[in-house]
Tab-separated table of C-alpha atoms and ligand atoms in Angstrom:
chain	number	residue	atom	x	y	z
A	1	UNK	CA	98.201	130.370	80.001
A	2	UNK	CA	99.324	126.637	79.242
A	3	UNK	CA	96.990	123.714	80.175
A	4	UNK	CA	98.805	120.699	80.525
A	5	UNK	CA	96.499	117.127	80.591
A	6	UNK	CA	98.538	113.975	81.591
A	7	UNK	CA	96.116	111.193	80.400
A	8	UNK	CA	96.980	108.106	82.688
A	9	UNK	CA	95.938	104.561	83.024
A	10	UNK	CA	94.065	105.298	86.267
A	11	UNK	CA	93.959	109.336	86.283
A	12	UNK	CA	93.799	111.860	83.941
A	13	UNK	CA	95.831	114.948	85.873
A	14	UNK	CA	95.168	118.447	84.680
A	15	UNK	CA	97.348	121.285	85.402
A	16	UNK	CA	97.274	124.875	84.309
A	17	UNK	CA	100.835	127.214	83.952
A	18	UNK	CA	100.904	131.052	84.287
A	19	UNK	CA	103.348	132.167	81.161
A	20	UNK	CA	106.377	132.005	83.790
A	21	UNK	CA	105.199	128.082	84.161
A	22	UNK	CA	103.814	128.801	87.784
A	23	UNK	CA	101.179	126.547	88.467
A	24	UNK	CA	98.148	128.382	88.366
A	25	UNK	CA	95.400	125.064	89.143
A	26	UNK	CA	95.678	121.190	89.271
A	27	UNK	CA	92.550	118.985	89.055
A	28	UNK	CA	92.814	115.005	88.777
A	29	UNK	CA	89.612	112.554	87.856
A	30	UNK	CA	90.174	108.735	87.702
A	31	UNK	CA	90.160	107.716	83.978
A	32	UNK	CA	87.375	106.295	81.933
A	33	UNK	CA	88.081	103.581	80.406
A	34	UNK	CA	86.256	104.581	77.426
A	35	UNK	CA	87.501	106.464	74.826
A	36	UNK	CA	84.473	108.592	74.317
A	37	UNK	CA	84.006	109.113	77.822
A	38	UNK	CA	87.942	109.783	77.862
A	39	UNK	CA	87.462	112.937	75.291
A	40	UNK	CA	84.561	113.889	77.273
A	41	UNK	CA	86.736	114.135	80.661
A	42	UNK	CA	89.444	116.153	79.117
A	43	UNK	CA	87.704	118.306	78.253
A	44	UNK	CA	85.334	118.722	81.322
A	45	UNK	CA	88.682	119.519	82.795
A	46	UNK	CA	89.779	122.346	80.423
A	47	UNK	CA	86.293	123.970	80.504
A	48	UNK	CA	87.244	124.074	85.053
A	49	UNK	CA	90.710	125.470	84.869
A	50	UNK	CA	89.584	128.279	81.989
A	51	UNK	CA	86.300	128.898	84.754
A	52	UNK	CA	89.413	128.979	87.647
A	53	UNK	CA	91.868	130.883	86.173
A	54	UNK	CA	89.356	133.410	84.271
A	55	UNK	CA	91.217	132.642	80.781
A	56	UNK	CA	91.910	130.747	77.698
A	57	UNK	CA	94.958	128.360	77.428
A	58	UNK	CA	96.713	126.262	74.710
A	59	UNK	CA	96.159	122.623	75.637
A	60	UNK	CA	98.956	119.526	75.312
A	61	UNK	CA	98.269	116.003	76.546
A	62	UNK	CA	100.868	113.119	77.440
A	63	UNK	CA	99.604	109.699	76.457
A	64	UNK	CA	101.333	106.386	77.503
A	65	UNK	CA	101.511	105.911	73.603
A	66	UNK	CA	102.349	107.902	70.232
A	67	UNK	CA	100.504	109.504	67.406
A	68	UNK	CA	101.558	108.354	63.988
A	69	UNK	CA	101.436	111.912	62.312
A	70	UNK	CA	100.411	110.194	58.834
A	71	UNK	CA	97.136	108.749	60.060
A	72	UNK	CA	96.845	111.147	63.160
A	73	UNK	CA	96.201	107.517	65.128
A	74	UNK	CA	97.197	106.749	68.399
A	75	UNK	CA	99.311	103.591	68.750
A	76	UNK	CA	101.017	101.521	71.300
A	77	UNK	CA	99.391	102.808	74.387
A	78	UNK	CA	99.296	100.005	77.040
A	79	UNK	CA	95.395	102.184	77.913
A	80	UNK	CA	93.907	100.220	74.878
A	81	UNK	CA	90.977	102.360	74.039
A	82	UNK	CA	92.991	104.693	72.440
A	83	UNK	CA	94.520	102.990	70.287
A	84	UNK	CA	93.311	103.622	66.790
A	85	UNK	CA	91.703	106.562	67.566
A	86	UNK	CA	92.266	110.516	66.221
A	87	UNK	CA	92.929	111.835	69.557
A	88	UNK	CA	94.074	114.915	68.574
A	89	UNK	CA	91.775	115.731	66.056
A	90	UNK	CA	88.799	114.857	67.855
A	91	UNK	CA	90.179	116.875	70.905
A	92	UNK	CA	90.548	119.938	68.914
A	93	UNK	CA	86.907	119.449	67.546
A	94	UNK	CA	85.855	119.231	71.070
A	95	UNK	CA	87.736	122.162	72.617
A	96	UNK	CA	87.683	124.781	69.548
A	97	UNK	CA	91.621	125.081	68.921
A	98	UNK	CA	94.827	122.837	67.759
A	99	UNK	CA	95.574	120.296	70.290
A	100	UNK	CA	99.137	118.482	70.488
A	101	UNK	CA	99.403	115.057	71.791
A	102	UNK	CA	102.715	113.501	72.647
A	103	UNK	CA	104.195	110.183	74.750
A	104	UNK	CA	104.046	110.790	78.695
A	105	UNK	CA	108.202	109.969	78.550
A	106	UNK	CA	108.761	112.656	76.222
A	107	UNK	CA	106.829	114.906	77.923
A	108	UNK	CA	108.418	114.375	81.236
A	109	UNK	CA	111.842	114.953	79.390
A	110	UNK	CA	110.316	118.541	77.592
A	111	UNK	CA	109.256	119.193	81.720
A	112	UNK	CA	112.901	119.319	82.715
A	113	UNK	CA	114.618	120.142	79.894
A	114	UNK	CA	112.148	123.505	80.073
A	115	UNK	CA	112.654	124.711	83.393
A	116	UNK	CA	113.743	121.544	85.979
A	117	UNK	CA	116.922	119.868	86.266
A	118	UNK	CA	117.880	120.359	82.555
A	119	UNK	CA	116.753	123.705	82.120
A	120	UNK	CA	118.406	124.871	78.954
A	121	UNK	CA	120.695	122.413	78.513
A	122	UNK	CA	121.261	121.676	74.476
A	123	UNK	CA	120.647	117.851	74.425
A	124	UNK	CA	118.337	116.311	77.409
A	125	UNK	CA	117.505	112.242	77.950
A	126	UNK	CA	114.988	111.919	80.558
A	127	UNK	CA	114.638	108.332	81.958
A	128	UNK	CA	112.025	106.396	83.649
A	129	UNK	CA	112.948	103.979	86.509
A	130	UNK	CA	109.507	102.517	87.234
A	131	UNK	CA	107.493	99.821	86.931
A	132	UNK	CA	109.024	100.083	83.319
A	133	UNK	CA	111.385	101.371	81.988
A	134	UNK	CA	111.064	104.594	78.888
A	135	UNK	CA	112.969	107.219	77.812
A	136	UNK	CA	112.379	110.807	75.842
A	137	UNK	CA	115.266	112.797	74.054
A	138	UNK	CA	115.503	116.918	74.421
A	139	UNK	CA	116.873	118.419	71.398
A	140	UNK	CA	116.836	122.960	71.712
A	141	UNK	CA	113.775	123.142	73.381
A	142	UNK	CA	111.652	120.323	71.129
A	143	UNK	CA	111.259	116.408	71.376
A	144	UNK	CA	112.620	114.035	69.250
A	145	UNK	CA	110.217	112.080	67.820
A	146	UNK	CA	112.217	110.012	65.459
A	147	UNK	CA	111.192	108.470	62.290
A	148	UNK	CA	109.748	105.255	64.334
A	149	UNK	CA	108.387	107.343	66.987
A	150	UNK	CA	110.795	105.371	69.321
A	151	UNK	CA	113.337	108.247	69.790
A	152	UNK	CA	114.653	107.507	73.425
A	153	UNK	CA	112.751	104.109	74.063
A	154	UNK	CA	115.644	102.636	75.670
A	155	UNK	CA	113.825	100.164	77.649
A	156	UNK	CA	114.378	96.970	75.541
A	157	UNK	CA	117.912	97.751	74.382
A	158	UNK	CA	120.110	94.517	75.884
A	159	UNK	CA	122.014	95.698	79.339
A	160	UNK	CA	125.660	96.458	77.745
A	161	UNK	CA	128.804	94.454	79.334
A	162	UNK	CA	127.364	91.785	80.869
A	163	UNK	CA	129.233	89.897	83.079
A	164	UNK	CA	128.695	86.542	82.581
A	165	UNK	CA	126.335	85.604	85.796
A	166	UNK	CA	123.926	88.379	84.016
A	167	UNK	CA	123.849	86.404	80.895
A	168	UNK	CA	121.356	85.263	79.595
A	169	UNK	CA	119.385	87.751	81.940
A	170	UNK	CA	115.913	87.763	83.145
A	171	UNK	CA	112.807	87.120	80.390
A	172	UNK	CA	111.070	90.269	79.462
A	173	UNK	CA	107.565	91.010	78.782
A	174	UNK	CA	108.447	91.964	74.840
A	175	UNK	CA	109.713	88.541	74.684
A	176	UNK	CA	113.171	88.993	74.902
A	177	UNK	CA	116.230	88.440	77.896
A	178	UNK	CA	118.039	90.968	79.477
A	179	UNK	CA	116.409	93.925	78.605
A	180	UNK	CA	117.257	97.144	80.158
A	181	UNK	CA	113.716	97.347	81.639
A	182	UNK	CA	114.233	94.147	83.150
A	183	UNK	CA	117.227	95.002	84.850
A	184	UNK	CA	116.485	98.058	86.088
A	185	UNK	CA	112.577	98.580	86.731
A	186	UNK	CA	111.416	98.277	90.113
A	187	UNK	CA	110.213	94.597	89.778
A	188	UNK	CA	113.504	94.485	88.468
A	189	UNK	CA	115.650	95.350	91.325
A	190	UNK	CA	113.406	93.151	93.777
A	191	UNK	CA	113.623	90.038	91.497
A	192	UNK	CA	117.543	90.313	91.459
A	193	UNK	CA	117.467	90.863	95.092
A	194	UNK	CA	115.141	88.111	96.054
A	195	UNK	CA	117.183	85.733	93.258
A	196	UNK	CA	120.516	86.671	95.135
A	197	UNK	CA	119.595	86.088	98.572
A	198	UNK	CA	116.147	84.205	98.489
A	199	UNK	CA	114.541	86.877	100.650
A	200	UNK	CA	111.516	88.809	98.789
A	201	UNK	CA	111.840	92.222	99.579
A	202	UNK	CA	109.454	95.752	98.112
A	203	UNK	CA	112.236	98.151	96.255
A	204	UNK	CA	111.618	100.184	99.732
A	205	UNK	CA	113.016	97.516	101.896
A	206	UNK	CA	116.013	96.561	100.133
A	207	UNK	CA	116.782	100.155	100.001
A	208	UNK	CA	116.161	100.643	103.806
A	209	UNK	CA	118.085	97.391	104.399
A	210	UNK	CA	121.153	98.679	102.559
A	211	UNK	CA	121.160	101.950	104.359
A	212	UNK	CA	121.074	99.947	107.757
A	213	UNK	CA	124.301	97.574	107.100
A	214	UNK	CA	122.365	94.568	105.351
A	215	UNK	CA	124.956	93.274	103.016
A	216	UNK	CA	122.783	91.459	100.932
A	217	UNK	CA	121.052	94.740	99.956
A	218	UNK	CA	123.992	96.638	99.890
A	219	UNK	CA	125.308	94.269	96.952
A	220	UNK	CA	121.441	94.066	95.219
A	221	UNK	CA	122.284	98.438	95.544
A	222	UNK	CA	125.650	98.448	94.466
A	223	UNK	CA	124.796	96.263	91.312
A	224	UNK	CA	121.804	98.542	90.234
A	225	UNK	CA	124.195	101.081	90.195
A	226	UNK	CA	126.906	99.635	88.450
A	227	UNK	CA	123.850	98.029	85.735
A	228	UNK	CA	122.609	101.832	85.417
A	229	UNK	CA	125.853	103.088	84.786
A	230	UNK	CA	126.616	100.852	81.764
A	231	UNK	CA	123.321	101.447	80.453
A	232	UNK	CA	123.513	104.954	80.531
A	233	UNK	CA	127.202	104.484	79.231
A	234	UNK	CA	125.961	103.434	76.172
A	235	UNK	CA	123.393	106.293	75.238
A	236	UNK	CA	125.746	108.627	76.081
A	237	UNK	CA	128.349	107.232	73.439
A	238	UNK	CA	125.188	107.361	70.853
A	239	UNK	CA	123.270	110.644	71.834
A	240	UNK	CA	125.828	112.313	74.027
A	241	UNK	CA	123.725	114.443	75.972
A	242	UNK	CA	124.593	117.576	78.244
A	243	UNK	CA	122.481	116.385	81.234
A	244	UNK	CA	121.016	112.993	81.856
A	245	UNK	CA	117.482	112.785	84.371
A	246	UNK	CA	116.692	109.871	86.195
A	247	UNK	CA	112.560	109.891	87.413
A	248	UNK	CA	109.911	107.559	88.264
A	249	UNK	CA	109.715	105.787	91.572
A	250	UNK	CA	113.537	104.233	91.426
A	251	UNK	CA	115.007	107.894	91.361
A	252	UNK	CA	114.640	108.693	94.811
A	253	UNK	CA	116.606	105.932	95.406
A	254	UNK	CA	119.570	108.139	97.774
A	255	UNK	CA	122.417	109.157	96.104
A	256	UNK	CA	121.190	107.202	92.693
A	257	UNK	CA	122.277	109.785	90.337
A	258	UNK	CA	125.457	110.401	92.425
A	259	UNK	CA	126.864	106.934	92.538
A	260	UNK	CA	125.572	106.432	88.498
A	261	UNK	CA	128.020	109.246	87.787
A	262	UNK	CA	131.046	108.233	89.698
A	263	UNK	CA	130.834	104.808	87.276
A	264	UNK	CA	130.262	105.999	83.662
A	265	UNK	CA	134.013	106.558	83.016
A	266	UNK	CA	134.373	103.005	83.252
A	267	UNK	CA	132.536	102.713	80.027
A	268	UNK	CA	131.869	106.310	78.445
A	269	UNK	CA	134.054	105.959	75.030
A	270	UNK	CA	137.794	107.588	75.310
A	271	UNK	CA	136.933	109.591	79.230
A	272	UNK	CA	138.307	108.497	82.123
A	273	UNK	CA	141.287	110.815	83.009
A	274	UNK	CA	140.634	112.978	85.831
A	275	UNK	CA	141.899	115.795	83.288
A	276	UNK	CA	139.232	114.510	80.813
A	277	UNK	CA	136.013	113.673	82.899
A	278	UNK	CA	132.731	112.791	81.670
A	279	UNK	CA	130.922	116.512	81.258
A	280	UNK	CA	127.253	114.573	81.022
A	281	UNK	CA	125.845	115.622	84.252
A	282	UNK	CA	123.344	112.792	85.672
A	283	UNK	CA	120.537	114.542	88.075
A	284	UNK	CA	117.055	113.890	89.500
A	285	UNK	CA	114.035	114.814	88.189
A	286	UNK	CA	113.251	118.464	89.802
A	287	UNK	CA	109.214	118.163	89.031
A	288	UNK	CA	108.994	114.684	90.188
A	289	UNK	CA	105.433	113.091	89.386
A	290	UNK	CA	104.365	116.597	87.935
A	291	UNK	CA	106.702	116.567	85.625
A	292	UNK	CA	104.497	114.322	82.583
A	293	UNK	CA	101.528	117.029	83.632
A	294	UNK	CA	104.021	119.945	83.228
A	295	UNK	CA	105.678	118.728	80.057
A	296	UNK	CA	102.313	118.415	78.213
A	297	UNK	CA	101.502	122.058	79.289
A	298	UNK	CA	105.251	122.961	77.473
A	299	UNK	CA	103.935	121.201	74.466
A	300	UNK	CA	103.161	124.734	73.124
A	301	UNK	CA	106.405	126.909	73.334
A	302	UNK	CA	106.286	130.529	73.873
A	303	UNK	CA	106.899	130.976	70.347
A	304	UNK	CA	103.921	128.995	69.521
B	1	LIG	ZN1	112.077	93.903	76.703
């Protein structure tokens, strides 16, 4: 059996996966926020869903961060008490066996790319349309980490072909304009909505207002899309993946990864032709929030 830990900013989910990846248990506490009292939680939680399911499991956790494999430190996890700490060594002390730790983005890309919306495709960028903005790259099976541990962090790459009302775009958090993730996060989408009209809707709202013949919010829609689409233009003419899939809260936006697709031959390099189409298929998420949980279960392959 797989456990799978998805260590959160306000929950640490825990799920456990029959070999076939059927979900055997799921147990959820709200996180410390203490990184001793963080290790001790984990595993509390492994010890229950061994007790459940009557056996032993490998164990992978998603972090909103990385470990930098030369010191074994956690860094850039927006849940500061981990940061600087040997999560995965101090883990595997704690639970008897090799523990893997890997970003929650990655993790949600390894979820599909294993058996959801990607299953077995070759190449696999998973996206998250949230309150942020990440990314995690799919290569046979196995994350790319990349040599900055950045593989796939899309986020604060500059929207591509900006018209010139987008310019100089919206200020980021990371200090820059424009940023993909400021585009195209939830707050995103409201802010350009409430800036174009000067009515402050939730993400919801606009959504339900463009469905019901608003025209405002049909325009806010139709320019996420057409944003998304050029982003996503771009990383396909870098990475060129088989599939493409969208999750977090913006991908259940209706029709989303439908009306993305119908764009990108506007800007995918040298497509276009209907007798040359663009073969990157863009999808939703088929986990949906269980995906991170599910991932970090896949962290151990069945050839591990
Ligand atoms: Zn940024």
């Amino acid at each position: 059996m797989r456990i799978g830990i998805d260590l959160g900013g306000t929950k640490i989910e825990a799920i456990a996966l029959s070999p076939a990846g059927q979900e055997i248990a799921r147990l959820r506490v709200t996180t410390p926020r203490d990184y001793a009292a963080s290790l001790d939680a984990i595993a509390g939680l492994v010890r229950e869903l061994e007790r459940a399911a009557g056996a032993a499991g490998t164990v992978g956790v998603g972090i909103p961060g990385t470990v930098v494999p030369r010191t074994g430190l956690v860094k850039n996890a927006n849940s500061t008490w981990l940061n600087g700490q040997p999560l995965e060594r101090d883990l595997a002390g704690r639970l008897g066996r090799p523990v893997r730790v890997m970003n929650d983005a990655n993790c949600f890309a390894l979820s599909e790319a294993t058996d959801g919306a990607a299953a077995g495709a070759p190449v696999v960028f998973g996206v998250i349309l949230g309150t942020g903005v990440g990314g995690g790259i799919v290569v046979d099976g196995r994350c790319l980490a990349g040599a900055n541990l950045i593989a796939g962090e899309w986020g604060h790459n500059p929207l591509p072909w900006v018209t010139p009302d987008e310019q100089p775009g919206p200020p980021c958090y990371c200090g820059k304009r424009g940023c993909v993730e400021a585009w195209l996060s939830g707050p995103g989408f409201e802010r350009d909505h409430a800036q174009h009209t000067g009515v402050t809707l939730s993400g919801q709202e606009i959504v339900g207002a463009a469905a019901s013949g608003d025209a405002g919010a049909a325009a806010t829609l139709a320019r996420y899309h057409h944003r998304l689409s050029r982003a996503i233009a771009s990383l396909i003419n870098v990475l060129d993946p088989d599939v493409v899939v969208l999750g977090g809260g913006m991908s259940n936006i209706v029709g989303l990864p439908e009306a993305t697709s119908a764009l990108l031959p506007r800007h995918v390099f040298a497509v276009g032709a209907s007798s040359d189409p663009v073969a990157t298929r863009v999808v939703r998420a088929a986990h949906g929030d269980s995906s991170g949980v599910r991932g970090a279960a896949w962290l151990w392959p069945a050839s591990a």
